[in-house]
Coordinates of C-alpha atoms in Angstrom, one line a residue:
M1 CA 0.2 0.1 0.0
G2 CA 1.2 3.6 -0.9
K3 CA 1.8 6.0 1.5
K4 CA -1.2 7.4 3.4
F5 CA -1.9 11.4 3.5
P6 CA -4.0 13.0 6.8
E7 CA -7.4 14.1 5.8
L8 CA -6.5 17.6 6.3
C9 CA -3.1 19.4 6.6
D10 CA -2.2 22.2 8.9
V11 CA -0.8 25.2 6.8
I12 CA 0.9 27.5 9.4
Y13 CA 1.8 31.2 8.0
A14 CA 3.4 33.9 9.3
Y15 CA 2.0 37.5 8.0
K16 CA 3.0 40.9 9.7
G17 CA 4.5 39.1 12.5
I18 CA 1.7 37.3 13.3
A19 CA 1.5 33.5 13.0
R20 CA -2.2 31.7 12.4
K21 CA -3.1 28.3 10.7
V22 CA -5.5 27.0 8.3
A23 CA -6.0 23.6 7.6
V24 CA -6.6 22.7 3.9
K25 CA -6.9 19.1 1.8
P26 CA -3.3 17.4 0.8
D27 CA -2.6 18.2 -2.9
T28 CA -3.7 22.0 -2.4
S29 CA -1.0 24.6 -3.5
L30 CA 0.4 26.9 -1.0
L31 CA -1.7 29.7 -3.1
D32 CA -4.6 28.3 -2.8
A33 CA -4.4 27.6 0.9
L34 CA -3.3 31.2 1.5
I35 CA -6.3 32.5 -0.6
S36 CA -8.4 30.5 1.6
A37 CA -6.7 32.2 4.6
G38 CA -7.6 35.6 3.3
I39 CA -3.6 36.1 1.9
V40 CA -3.7 37.5 -1.6
L41 CA -0.1 36.9 -3.5
D42 CA 0.6 38.4 -6.8
A43 CA 0.1 35.5 -9.1
A44 CA 0.4 37.4 -12.8
C45 CA 0.1 34.0 -15.0
G46 CA -3.0 32.8 -12.8
G47 CA -0.6 30.3 -11.0
Q48 CA 1.1 28.7 -14.0
G49 CA 4.5 29.1 -12.7
K50 CA 5.4 31.6 -15.3
C51 CA 5.7 34.9 -13.9
G52 CA 7.4 33.8 -10.4
Q53 CA 5.8 36.4 -8.3
C54 CA 4.3 34.3 -5.7
R55 CA 7.4 33.3 -4.1
V56 CA 7.3 32.4 -0.2
L57 CA 9.9 30.9 2.3
A58 CA 8.2 27.4 3.1
R59 CA 9.4 24.2 4.6
G60 CA 7.5 21.1 5.5
A61 CA 5.7 18.2 3.8
L62 CA 5.7 19.7 0.2
T63 CA 6.0 18.2 -3.1
E64 CA 9.3 18.6 -5.1
P65 CA 10.1 21.9 -6.7
S66 CA 8.9 21.8 -10.5
D67 CA 10.7 22.3 -13.5
E68 CA 9.0 25.9 -13.7
E69 CA 10.1 26.8 -9.9
V70 CA 13.9 25.6 -11.1
D71 CA 13.7 27.9 -13.9
K72 CA 12.3 30.9 -12.1
L73 CA 14.2 30.8 -8.9
G74 CA 17.2 28.6 -9.1
P75 CA 18.6 25.8 -7.0
E76 CA 20.5 28.4 -5.1
I77 CA 17.4 30.2 -4.1
L78 CA 15.3 26.8 -3.9
G79 CA 18.0 25.5 -1.3
L80 CA 17.1 28.5 1.0
G81 CA 13.8 27.6 1.2
W82 CA 12.0 29.7 -1.3
R83 CA 9.1 28.4 -3.5
L84 CA 6.5 29.5 -6.1
A85 CA 2.8 29.0 -4.2
C86 CA 1.4 28.1 -7.1
Q87 CA 3.8 25.1 -7.4
A88 CA 4.3 23.8 -4.4
F89 CA 1.4 21.4 -2.9
V90 CA 0.9 20.6 0.4
K91 CA 1.6 16.9 1.3
G92 CA 1.3 17.4 5.0
N93 CA 1.9 20.0 7.7
V94 CA 3.7 23.3 6.4
E95 CA 5.3 26.5 7.8
V96 CA 5.3 29.3 5.4
I97 CA 6.6 32.9 5.9
V98 CA 4.6 35.4 3.7
D99 CA 6.4 38.8 2.4
D100 CA 4.5 41.4 3.8
F101 CA 5.2 43.9 1.1
K102 CA 4.1 41.6 -2.0
T103 CA 0.6 41.6 0.1
D104 CA 0.6 45.0 1.4
S105 CA -2.7 46.4 0.4
R106 CA -1.4 50.2 0.3
S107 CA -4.6 51.4 1.3
K108 CA -4.3 55.4 0.9
L109 CA -4.8 56.8 -2.6
I110 CA -2.3 59.1 -3.7
D111 CA -3.9 61.6 -6.2
F112 CA -3.9 64.9 -4.1
A113 CA -5.3 66.8 -7.5
F114 CA -8.7 64.9 -7.0
F115 CA -9.1 66.7 -3.6
E116 CA -9.0 70.1 -5.6
K117 CA -11.7 68.9 -8.2
N118 CA -14.6 71.2 -8.2
F119 CA -17.7 69.4 -8.0
T120 CA -20.9 71.0 -8.7
L121 CA -23.8 69.9 -7.0
H122 CA -27.2 69.7 -8.9
H123 CA -29.7 67.1 -7.9
P124 CA -28.5 63.9 -6.4
S125 CA -31.0 61.0 -6.8
V126 CA -30.4 61.0 -2.9
M127 CA -31.5 63.6 -1.0
E128 CA -32.6 64.0 2.6
E129 CA -35.7 66.4 4.0
K130 CA -36.3 67.7 7.4
V131 CA -40.0 67.1 8.7
N132 CA -41.8 68.3 11.3
L133 CA -44.8 65.9 12.5
R134 CA -47.3 67.0 15.4
W135 CA -49.6 64.9 17.0
D136 CA -52.5 67.2 15.8
D137 CA -51.4 66.8 12.4
L138 CA -53.1 63.4 12.3
T139 CA -56.2 64.4 11.0
A140 CA -55.6 62.0 7.9
G141 CA -56.7 58.5 7.1
S142 CA -53.0 57.5 8.3
V143 CA -49.4 58.6 9.7
S144 CA -47.9 58.0 6.0
E145 CA -50.9 60.6 4.4
A146 CA -49.9 62.9 7.4
L147 CA -46.3 62.7 6.1
A148 CA -47.2 63.4 2.6
K149 CA -49.1 66.4 3.6
A150 CA -46.2 67.7 6.0
L151 CA -43.8 67.3 2.8
G152 CA -46.3 68.9 0.3
K153 CA -47.2 66.1 -1.9
D154 CA -50.5 64.6 -2.5
E155 CA -49.2 60.7 -1.9
L156 CA -46.0 59.3 -0.7
Q157 CA -43.9 56.2 -2.2
I158 CA -42.4 55.3 0.8
R159 CA -40.9 51.8 1.9
P160 CA -42.3 49.7 4.9
E161 CA -38.8 49.7 6.6
A162 CA -38.9 53.2 6.8
L163 CA -42.3 53.2 8.3
Q164 CA -40.8 50.4 10.6
E165 CA -38.3 53.1 11.8
L166 CA -40.7 55.8 12.1
S167 CA -42.9 53.9 14.5
I168 CA -40.1 53.1 16.8
Y169 CA -39.3 56.9 16.7
W170 CA -42.7 58.2 17.4
E171 CA -43.9 59.3 20.8
E172 CA -47.5 59.1 21.8
G173 CA -48.7 62.7 22.2
E174 CA -45.7 64.5 21.0
G175 CA -45.5 63.5 17.3
W176 CA -42.0 63.1 15.3
R177 CA -39.3 65.6 14.6
G178 CA -36.7 64.3 12.0
S179 CA -35.5 64.0 8.6
M180 CA -36.5 61.5 5.6
V181 CA -34.1 60.2 3.1
K182 CA -35.1 59.6 -0.4
I183 CA -33.7 58.0 -3.7
D184 CA -35.5 59.4 -6.6
E185 CA -38.8 59.6 -5.3
E186 CA -38.9 56.6 -2.9
Y187 CA -38.3 57.4 0.4
V188 CA -36.1 54.5 1.8
A189 CA -35.6 55.7 5.3
I190 CA -35.9 57.8 8.4
F191 CA -33.9 59.7 10.9
S192 CA -35.0 60.9 14.1
G193 CA -33.9 64.6 15.3
H194 CA -33.0 67.4 13.2
E195 CA -28.8 67.2 13.6
E196 CA -26.9 68.1 10.5
K197 CA -25.1 64.8 9.1
P198 CA -23.6 64.0 5.9
L199 CA -25.5 62.2 3.6
C200 CA -22.9 59.9 1.7
A201 CA -22.2 57.8 -1.5
F202 CA -19.1 55.6 -2.4
I203 CA -17.9 55.7 -6.3
C204 CA -15.7 52.6 -6.9
D205 CA -13.8 52.0 -9.8
V206 CA -12.9 48.2 -9.9
G207 CA -9.9 48.0 -11.9
T208 CA -8.1 44.8 -13.2
T209 CA -5.0 45.5 -11.0
A210 CA -5.8 48.4 -8.8
I211 CA -9.4 49.3 -6.9
S212 CA -9.9 53.1 -6.3
I213 CA -12.9 54.4 -3.8
V214 CA -13.9 57.5 -2.8
L215 CA -16.5 58.6 -0.3
V216 CA -18.5 62.2 -1.0
D217 CA -20.6 64.0 0.8
L218 CA -23.9 64.2 -1.6
K219 CA -25.1 67.4 0.2
I220 CA -22.4 69.7 -0.5
G221 CA -20.3 67.9 -3.2
K222 CA -17.2 66.9 -1.2
I223 CA -14.9 64.4 -1.4
L224 CA -14.2 63.3 2.5
S225 CA -12.4 60.5 1.9
H226 CA -10.5 57.8 -0.6
R227 CA -8.5 54.9 -1.0
T228 CA -6.8 52.7 -3.6
I229 CA -6.1 49.0 -3.0
A230 CA -4.9 46.3 -5.2
N231 CA -7.1 44.1 -6.8
P232 CA -7.3 40.9 -4.7
Q233 CA -8.3 39.0 -7.6
R234 CA -4.8 38.9 -8.7
S235 CA -4.1 35.8 -7.4
F236 CA -5.9 34.4 -10.3
G237 CA -4.0 35.8 -12.8
A238 CA -2.7 39.5 -13.7
D239 CA -4.8 39.9 -16.9
I240 CA -8.8 40.0 -17.5
I241 CA -8.4 36.6 -20.1
S242 CA -6.8 34.7 -16.9
R243 CA -9.5 36.0 -14.8
I244 CA -12.4 34.9 -17.3
S245 CA -10.8 31.4 -17.4
Q246 CA -10.7 31.1 -13.8
A247 CA -14.1 32.4 -13.4
I248 CA -15.9 29.7 -15.5
N249 CA -15.5 27.4 -12.5
P250 CA -18.5 28.1 -10.2
K251 CA -16.8 27.8 -7.0
D252 CA -13.6 30.2 -8.2
L253 CA -16.3 32.7 -9.5
L254 CA -17.7 32.8 -6.0
K255 CA -14.1 33.1 -4.4
M256 CA -13.4 36.0 -6.9
Q257 CA -16.4 37.9 -6.1
T258 CA -16.4 37.2 -2.2
M259 CA -12.6 38.6 -2.1
L260 CA -13.3 41.7 -4.2
I261 CA -16.2 42.7 -2.0
D262 CA -14.8 42.1 0.9
S263 CA -11.7 44.2 0.3
I264 CA -13.9 47.0 -1.0
A265 CA -15.6 46.5 2.4
M266 CA -12.5 46.9 4.2
S267 CA -11.3 50.3 2.6
M268 CA -15.1 51.8 2.7
R269 CA -14.9 51.0 6.3
Q270 CA -11.5 52.8 6.8
C271 CA -13.1 55.8 5.0
L272 CA -15.6 55.9 7.4
E273 CA -13.5 55.5 10.3
E274 CA -11.7 58.2 9.3
T275 CA -14.7 60.3 8.7
N276 CA -16.2 59.1 11.7
I277 CA -19.1 58.5 9.8
S278 CA -22.1 55.7 10.4
K279 CA -22.6 53.2 7.4
E280 CA -26.2 54.3 7.9
R281 CA -25.6 57.5 6.3
V282 CA -24.4 55.9 3.0
F283 CA -27.3 55.7 0.6
E284 CA -25.8 54.8 -2.7
I285 CA -22.5 52.8 -4.2
L286 CA -21.8 53.3 -7.9
I287 CA -19.3 50.4 -9.4
L288 CA -17.5 51.5 -12.7
G289 CA -14.9 49.2 -14.1
N290 CA -14.3 47.1 -17.2
T291 CA -16.7 44.5 -18.4
V292 CA -15.0 41.4 -16.6
M293 CA -14.8 43.5 -13.4
E294 CA -18.4 44.8 -13.4
H295 CA -19.3 40.7 -14.1
L296 CA -17.2 39.8 -11.4
F297 CA -18.6 42.3 -8.9
W298 CA -22.1 40.9 -9.6
G299 CA -20.7 37.5 -9.3
I300 CA -22.3 36.8 -12.8
S301 CA -20.1 34.4 -14.8
P302 CA -18.3 36.2 -17.8
K303 CA -18.0 32.7 -19.6
P304 CA -19.8 34.3 -23.0
L305 CA -16.5 36.8 -23.1
A306 CA -13.9 33.6 -23.1
R307 CA -14.2 33.1 -26.9
T308 CA -15.6 34.5 -30.1
P309 CA -17.9 36.4 -30.4
Y310 CA -17.0 37.7 -26.9
V311 CA -20.3 38.9 -25.9
P312 CA -21.2 40.0 -22.4
V313 CA -24.1 38.8 -20.3
F314 CA -25.4 42.3 -19.6
K315 CA -24.9 45.6 -20.8
D316 CA -27.3 47.8 -19.1
I317 CA -27.2 49.5 -15.8
L318 CA -27.7 46.8 -13.0
S319 CA -28.9 47.9 -9.5
S320 CA -29.7 46.2 -6.3
E321 CA -30.4 47.0 -2.4
G322 CA -27.7 47.5 -0.1
F323 CA -29.2 44.4 2.3
R324 CA -28.2 42.2 -0.4
F325 CA -24.5 42.8 -0.2
S326 CA -24.4 42.9 3.6
A327 CA -20.4 43.0 3.5
L328 CA -20.7 46.5 2.0
P329 CA -21.1 49.1 4.7
M330 CA -24.0 51.1 4.1
H331 CA -27.8 51.5 4.8
P332 CA -30.0 48.2 3.9
S333 CA -32.5 50.4 1.9
G334 CA -29.1 52.1 0.0
R335 CA -29.0 51.4 -3.8
I336 CA -25.7 49.8 -5.2
W337 CA -25.6 50.0 -9.1
S338 CA -23.1 49.7 -11.9
M339 CA -22.3 51.9 -15.0
P340 CA -23.8 50.6 -18.2
I341 CA -21.1 48.4 -20.6
V342 CA -20.6 49.4 -24.1
D343 CA -19.5 46.5 -25.8
K344 CA -17.5 43.1 -25.7
F345 CA -14.6 44.3 -23.0
V346 CA -15.4 48.3 -23.2
G347 CA -17.1 48.6 -20.0
G348 CA -18.5 51.4 -17.5
D349 CA -15.1 52.6 -16.8
M350 CA -14.9 54.3 -20.2
V351 CA -18.7 55.2 -20.1
S352 CA -17.4 57.4 -17.2
L353 CA -14.4 58.4 -18.3
L354 CA -16.3 60.2 -21.1
F355 CA -18.9 61.5 -18.9
E356 CA -16.1 63.7 -17.4
L357 CA -14.4 64.5 -20.4
L358 CA -16.9 65.8 -22.5
P359 CA -18.6 68.4 -20.8
L360 CA -15.0 69.9 -20.4
G361 CA -14.9 70.6 -24.3
P362 CA -12.3 68.5 -25.6
K363 CA -10.2 69.6 -28.6
I364 CA -11.7 67.4 -31.5
P365 CA -10.7 65.5 -33.3
C366 CA -9.1 63.7 -30.2
L367 CA -8.1 60.6 -28.8
V368 CA -9.2 59.6 -25.0
I369 CA -7.1 56.6 -23.7
D370 CA -8.0 54.7 -20.6
L371 CA -4.2 53.2 -20.0
G372 CA -5.0 50.3 -17.7
T373 CA -4.5 46.1 -18.0
N374 CA -7.5 46.6 -20.4
G375 CA -7.1 49.6 -22.3
E376 CA -10.0 51.5 -23.6
I377 CA -9.4 53.7 -26.5
G378 CA -12.1 56.3 -28.0
L379 CA -11.7 58.5 -30.8
I380 CA -14.1 61.7 -30.2
L381 CA -15.5 63.6 -33.3
D382 CA -18.3 66.1 -33.9
E383 CA -21.3 63.6 -33.7
K384 CA -19.8 60.3 -33.3
I385 CA -17.3 58.4 -30.7
F386 CA -15.7 55.6 -32.0
I387 CA -14.6 53.1 -29.0
T388 CA -12.5 49.8 -28.8
S389 CA -10.2 48.2 -26.5
A390 CA -7.1 46.2 -26.5
A391 CA -5.7 43.6 -24.1
A392 CA -2.8 45.6 -22.9
G393 CA -1.7 43.5 -19.6
P394 CA -0.9 44.9 -16.3
A395 CA 2.3 46.7 -17.0
F396 CA 0.5 50.1 -17.0
E397 CA -0.6 49.5 -13.5
G398 CA 2.8 48.1 -12.1
G399 CA 1.3 44.6 -12.7
A400 CA 3.6 41.9 -13.8
I401 CA 6.5 43.6 -13.4
S402 CA 9.2 42.3 -10.9
C403 CA 9.2 45.2 -8.9
G404 CA 6.0 46.8 -9.5
M405 CA 3.3 48.0 -7.5
V406 CA 0.2 50.6 -7.5
A407 CA 0.7 54.3 -7.4
T408 CA 0.9 54.6 -3.7
D409 CA 3.3 55.7 -1.0
G410 CA 7.0 54.7 -1.5
A411 CA 6.0 54.1 -5.3
I412 CA 8.9 55.2 -8.0
Y413 CA 6.9 57.4 -10.5
S414 CA 9.5 59.1 -12.3
L415 CA 13.1 58.8 -13.4
E416 CA 15.5 61.6 -14.1
E417 CA 19.0 61.7 -15.4
D418 CA 21.5 62.5 -12.7
G419 CA 25.0 63.6 -13.6
E420 CA 26.2 62.9 -10.2
H421 CA 24.8 59.5 -9.5
G422 CA 23.6 58.4 -12.9
I423 CA 19.9 58.6 -12.3
K424 CA 17.4 60.1 -9.7
A425 CA 14.3 58.2 -8.9
L426 CA 11.2 60.4 -7.6
T427 CA 8.8 58.9 -5.4
I428 CA 5.3 59.2 -4.0
G429 CA 5.1 60.3 -0.5
E430 CA 7.7 60.1 2.0
G431 CA 9.3 56.9 3.5
I432 CA 11.2 54.0 2.1
V433 CA 11.0 53.1 -1.8
K434 CA 9.1 50.3 -2.4
G435 CA 8.9 49.7 -6.1
L436 CA 7.8 50.7 -9.6
C437 CA 4.3 52.1 -10.3
G438 CA 3.2 52.4 -13.7
S439 CA 4.4 55.5 -14.9
G440 CA 7.6 54.8 -13.0
V441 CA 7.6 51.8 -15.4
I442 CA 7.4 53.9 -18.4
S443 CA 9.8 56.3 -17.4
A444 CA 12.5 53.9 -16.5
V445 CA 12.3 52.1 -20.1
A446 CA 12.0 55.8 -22.1
L447 CA 15.0 57.2 -19.9
F448 CA 17.2 54.0 -20.3
K449 CA 16.2 54.0 -23.8
K450 CA 17.6 57.5 -24.1
M451 CA 20.7 57.0 -22.2
G452 CA 21.7 54.1 -24.5
L453 CA 21.3 51.3 -21.9
I454 CA 18.6 49.8 -23.9
D455 CA 18.6 49.4 -27.7
D456 CA 15.8 50.2 -30.2
T457 CA 14.7 46.4 -30.1
G458 CA 14.3 46.7 -26.4
R459 CA 17.2 44.7 -25.3
I460 CA 19.1 45.5 -22.4
K461 CA 22.6 46.1 -23.6
D462 CA 26.0 44.5 -22.1
P463 CA 28.1 46.5 -20.3
D464 CA 30.8 46.7 -22.6
E465 CA 28.2 47.8 -25.5
I466 CA 27.8 51.2 -23.6
E467 CA 30.2 53.6 -24.2
E468 CA 29.7 55.8 -20.8
K469 CA 31.3 53.7 -18.3
A470 CA 29.7 55.6 -15.4
I471 CA 26.3 54.7 -16.6
A472 CA 27.1 51.0 -17.6
S473 CA 27.7 50.3 -13.8
L474 CA 24.0 50.3 -13.7
V475 CA 23.5 47.2 -15.9
V476 CA 24.3 43.9 -13.5
R477 CA 24.3 40.4 -14.7
E478 CA 22.5 38.3 -12.1
E479 CA 22.2 34.3 -13.1
G480 CA 22.9 35.0 -16.8
R481 CA 20.5 37.7 -17.1
R482 CA 20.9 41.7 -17.6
K483 CA 18.8 43.9 -15.1
I484 CA 19.4 47.7 -14.7
M485 CA 19.9 48.9 -11.3
I486 CA 17.4 51.8 -10.0
A487 CA 17.7 51.6 -6.3
D488 CA 18.4 49.4 -3.3
D489 CA 16.6 46.5 -4.4
I490 CA 14.7 48.0 -7.2
T491 CA 15.6 47.0 -10.8
L492 CA 14.2 46.6 -14.5
T493 CA 14.6 43.2 -16.1
Q494 CA 14.4 42.4 -19.5
S495 CA 10.9 40.6 -19.0
D496 CA 9.6 44.2 -17.5
I497 CA 10.7 45.8 -20.7
R498 CA 9.0 43.0 -22.8
Q499 CA 6.1 43.5 -20.6
V500 CA 5.7 47.4 -21.5
Q501 CA 6.4 46.4 -25.2
L502 CA 3.3 44.0 -25.4
A503 CA 1.3 46.9 -23.7
K504 CA 2.7 49.6 -25.9
G505 CA 2.2 47.2 -28.9
A506 CA -1.3 46.5 -28.0
I507 CA -2.6 50.1 -27.6
S508 CA -0.6 51.4 -30.3
A509 CA -2.0 49.0 -32.9
A510 CA -5.6 49.7 -31.6
I511 CA -4.9 53.4 -32.1
D512 CA -3.7 52.9 -35.8
L513 CA -7.0 51.1 -36.3
I514 CA -9.3 53.4 -34.7
L515 CA -7.6 55.8 -36.7
E516 CA -7.8 54.2 -40.0
K517 CA -11.4 53.6 -40.0
A518 CA -12.1 57.4 -39.0
C519 CA -9.7 57.9 -42.3
L520 CA -7.6 60.1 -39.9
S521 CA -3.7 60.3 -39.1
G522 CA -1.9 61.1 -36.0
E523 CA -1.3 64.3 -37.8
S524 CA -5.1 65.0 -37.6
L525 CA -5.6 64.8 -34.2
S526 CA -5.9 68.0 -32.0
A527 CA -5.3 66.2 -28.7
V528 CA -4.6 63.1 -27.1
Y529 CA -6.1 62.6 -23.4
L530 CA -4.1 60.1 -21.3
A531 CA -6.4 58.8 -18.2
G532 CA -5.7 56.3 -15.7
A533 CA -5.4 55.3 -11.9
F534 CA -1.6 56.8 -12.3
G535 CA -1.9 59.6 -15.2
N536 CA -1.5 62.4 -12.6
Y537 CA 2.4 61.1 -12.4
L538 CA 2.7 60.2 -16.4
N539 CA 5.1 62.4 -18.2
P540 CA 3.3 62.7 -21.6
E541 CA 7.2 62.7 -23.1
D542 CA 7.6 59.1 -21.8
V543 CA 4.4 57.9 -23.8
I544 CA 5.7 59.2 -26.7
D545 CA 9.3 58.2 -26.5
I546 CA 8.2 54.1 -26.1
G547 CA 5.9 54.7 -29.3
L548 CA 2.6 54.3 -27.8
L549 CA 1.2 57.2 -29.4
P550 CA 1.4 57.9 -33.3
K551 CA 4.8 59.3 -34.4
D552 CA 3.0 62.0 -36.6
L553 CA 1.1 63.3 -33.6
T554 CA 1.5 67.1 -33.7
G555 CA -1.6 67.8 -31.0
E556 CA -1.3 68.4 -27.3
V557 CA -0.9 65.6 -25.0
K558 CA -2.8 66.1 -21.7
C559 CA -2.8 63.7 -18.6
L560 CA -6.6 63.1 -16.6
G561 CA -5.4 61.4 -14.0
N562 CA -8.5 58.9 -12.7
A563 CA -11.1 60.7 -14.9
A564 CA -13.3 57.5 -14.6
L565 CA -13.5 57.9 -10.9
S566 CA -14.1 61.8 -11.3
G567 CA -16.8 61.1 -13.9
G568 CA -18.3 58.6 -11.5
V569 CA -18.6 61.5 -8.8
R570 CA -20.0 63.9 -11.0
F571 CA -22.6 61.6 -12.1
V572 CA -23.6 60.8 -8.9
L573 CA -24.0 64.6 -7.9
G574 CA -26.1 65.1 -11.2
G575 CA -29.1 63.0 -10.4
R576 CA -31.6 63.0 -13.1
E577 CA -29.8 65.3 -15.2
S578 CA -26.8 63.1 -15.3
F579 CA -28.9 60.0 -16.9
K580 CA -30.1 62.4 -19.6
A581 CA -26.5 63.3 -20.4
L582 CA -25.5 59.7 -20.2
D583 CA -28.1 58.5 -23.1
R584 CA -26.7 61.7 -25.3
I585 CA -23.2 60.1 -24.9
L586 CA -24.3 56.3 -25.6
S587 CA -26.3 57.5 -28.5
K588 CA -22.8 58.8 -30.2
I589 CA -20.7 55.6 -29.3
E590 CA -19.9 53.3 -32.0
F591 CA -17.8 49.8 -30.9
I592 CA -15.1 49.0 -33.5
D593 CA -14.1 45.6 -32.9
I594 CA -10.4 45.3 -33.8
E595 CA -10.3 41.5 -34.0
K596 CA -12.0 42.0 -37.4
E597 CA -9.6 44.7 -38.6
N598 CA -6.5 42.6 -38.8
F599 CA -5.3 43.6 -35.2
N600 CA -2.9 40.6 -34.7
E601 CA -0.9 42.0 -37.9
K602 CA -0.7 45.4 -36.8
F603 CA 0.0 44.2 -33.2
L604 CA 3.2 41.9 -34.3
S605 CA 4.3 44.8 -36.1
K606 CA 4.5 47.1 -33.0
L607 CA 6.8 44.7 -31.2
T608 CA 10.0 44.8 -33.2
Y609 CA 10.9 48.2 -31.7
L610 CA 10.5 50.3 -28.8

């Protein structure tokens, strides 16, 4: 008889200095074991052992190192106890040490310009009205009729839950003094007293790599708090294709939805704690993201997007009530809803971006590009908006990069040439340098090409090929592979550069095809607007230098920052007028399916140079 393994194995993991334990079945990968414990590791390849990012220090009853581990880590690193969590499978009890930096939620959004935006308050869908109802007013047939009269209405649309609250607050012989909250024309909640308190909404931009959240006061149109976190679904792969393939399994779909909502809820609670606001004062949550992210938030399988003709399950606005998402901190009668999807992989984030940009009067014709894992490109003309998308991969958001991270404290957002030290790294916030965010990766590639450390094909040169010996020392060789030193333990590898080339190639090819569809050239464009969570730190010259934009472009290039998130705030504050404006925008959009326009041929031609 073969060796018997236990029914359950103990995986003891040390994280942030605290040891905990999770029991898993034999043959569970360390990656899945840690996910079940709520620990999220980067796994850009979706657990295929190709990216080498899910590295942990482990010992105990594990399978022998796989060929992928030997290739990515090497015998020396493996000998120290390091393993790829996706390739190491549990056979008995195991002890694991998790690198805090690799799992850091980086919860503080560093986008100071966002606070300075002026948001005009129109007529939000969620409003609060004060009411004084005396005992003597009860001459009508019911309390609800008396409320209607007090509010100057012929009839009242009110939820039974709100009347239930009123029945608790009501004092016999005295009446009631308080406020009523309505969504559109339906009253959903009642509060006792006239104390002035904020009336709030959360706007949540769910990106493939990062999630940005803001808390807005609907009474005054002010941003009260905001956060950004890494999308915890990165353990299932860095790009939307990997996420789709994983979500086809119903159990993984539920797991992905749960971890996403739990992470969003955690950041929302932090915003409420920071501002000392009760969750009972939150009545709206707007979700915007690409097509796949919106599906995963609602727990809807993106299976129809897995193969041609790549159709979403839904395109229209979806909405639900707060009590159906009990993990999210909001009033149970509040509304959760998502922006509409354009088509295929163009989601509500692009719609929200257009909602932000168009009222500003962009110079037409112009391109608007949301640089993310799923790159979305719009060409704005007088009466038409051509839109398409391209799978750029996570490099523009710091994903699938050896030292990559989201744009938060400790991230290098730009590099400059420094005559004394070779290069100078500019970082977000204060404190220790942790890694490269998307704009930092682009800046590094552009600068190193300019300095002659990288050739026109994207290859890192050997130090002997570099004329200036002072900068040649920046190139080091480790295990036969060249990399460029940026700061202590922060490097740019050949693989990182290839990730940038893939992302650049996809966006550049899509731009060419959408311009050809409109019979325009880069020279015809009046402007290019770049958006994305890291847009505030992006240098337009760097984007041009790496060949992402047309060579013949003469118009201005302007960075908008996270304009999709800003558009979401404006949308919520605009109420009914926002929906009218949304209908006008959607009526102008024409989706371009670049897969039918020789995209692959164009894409491959873009990869041969940098």
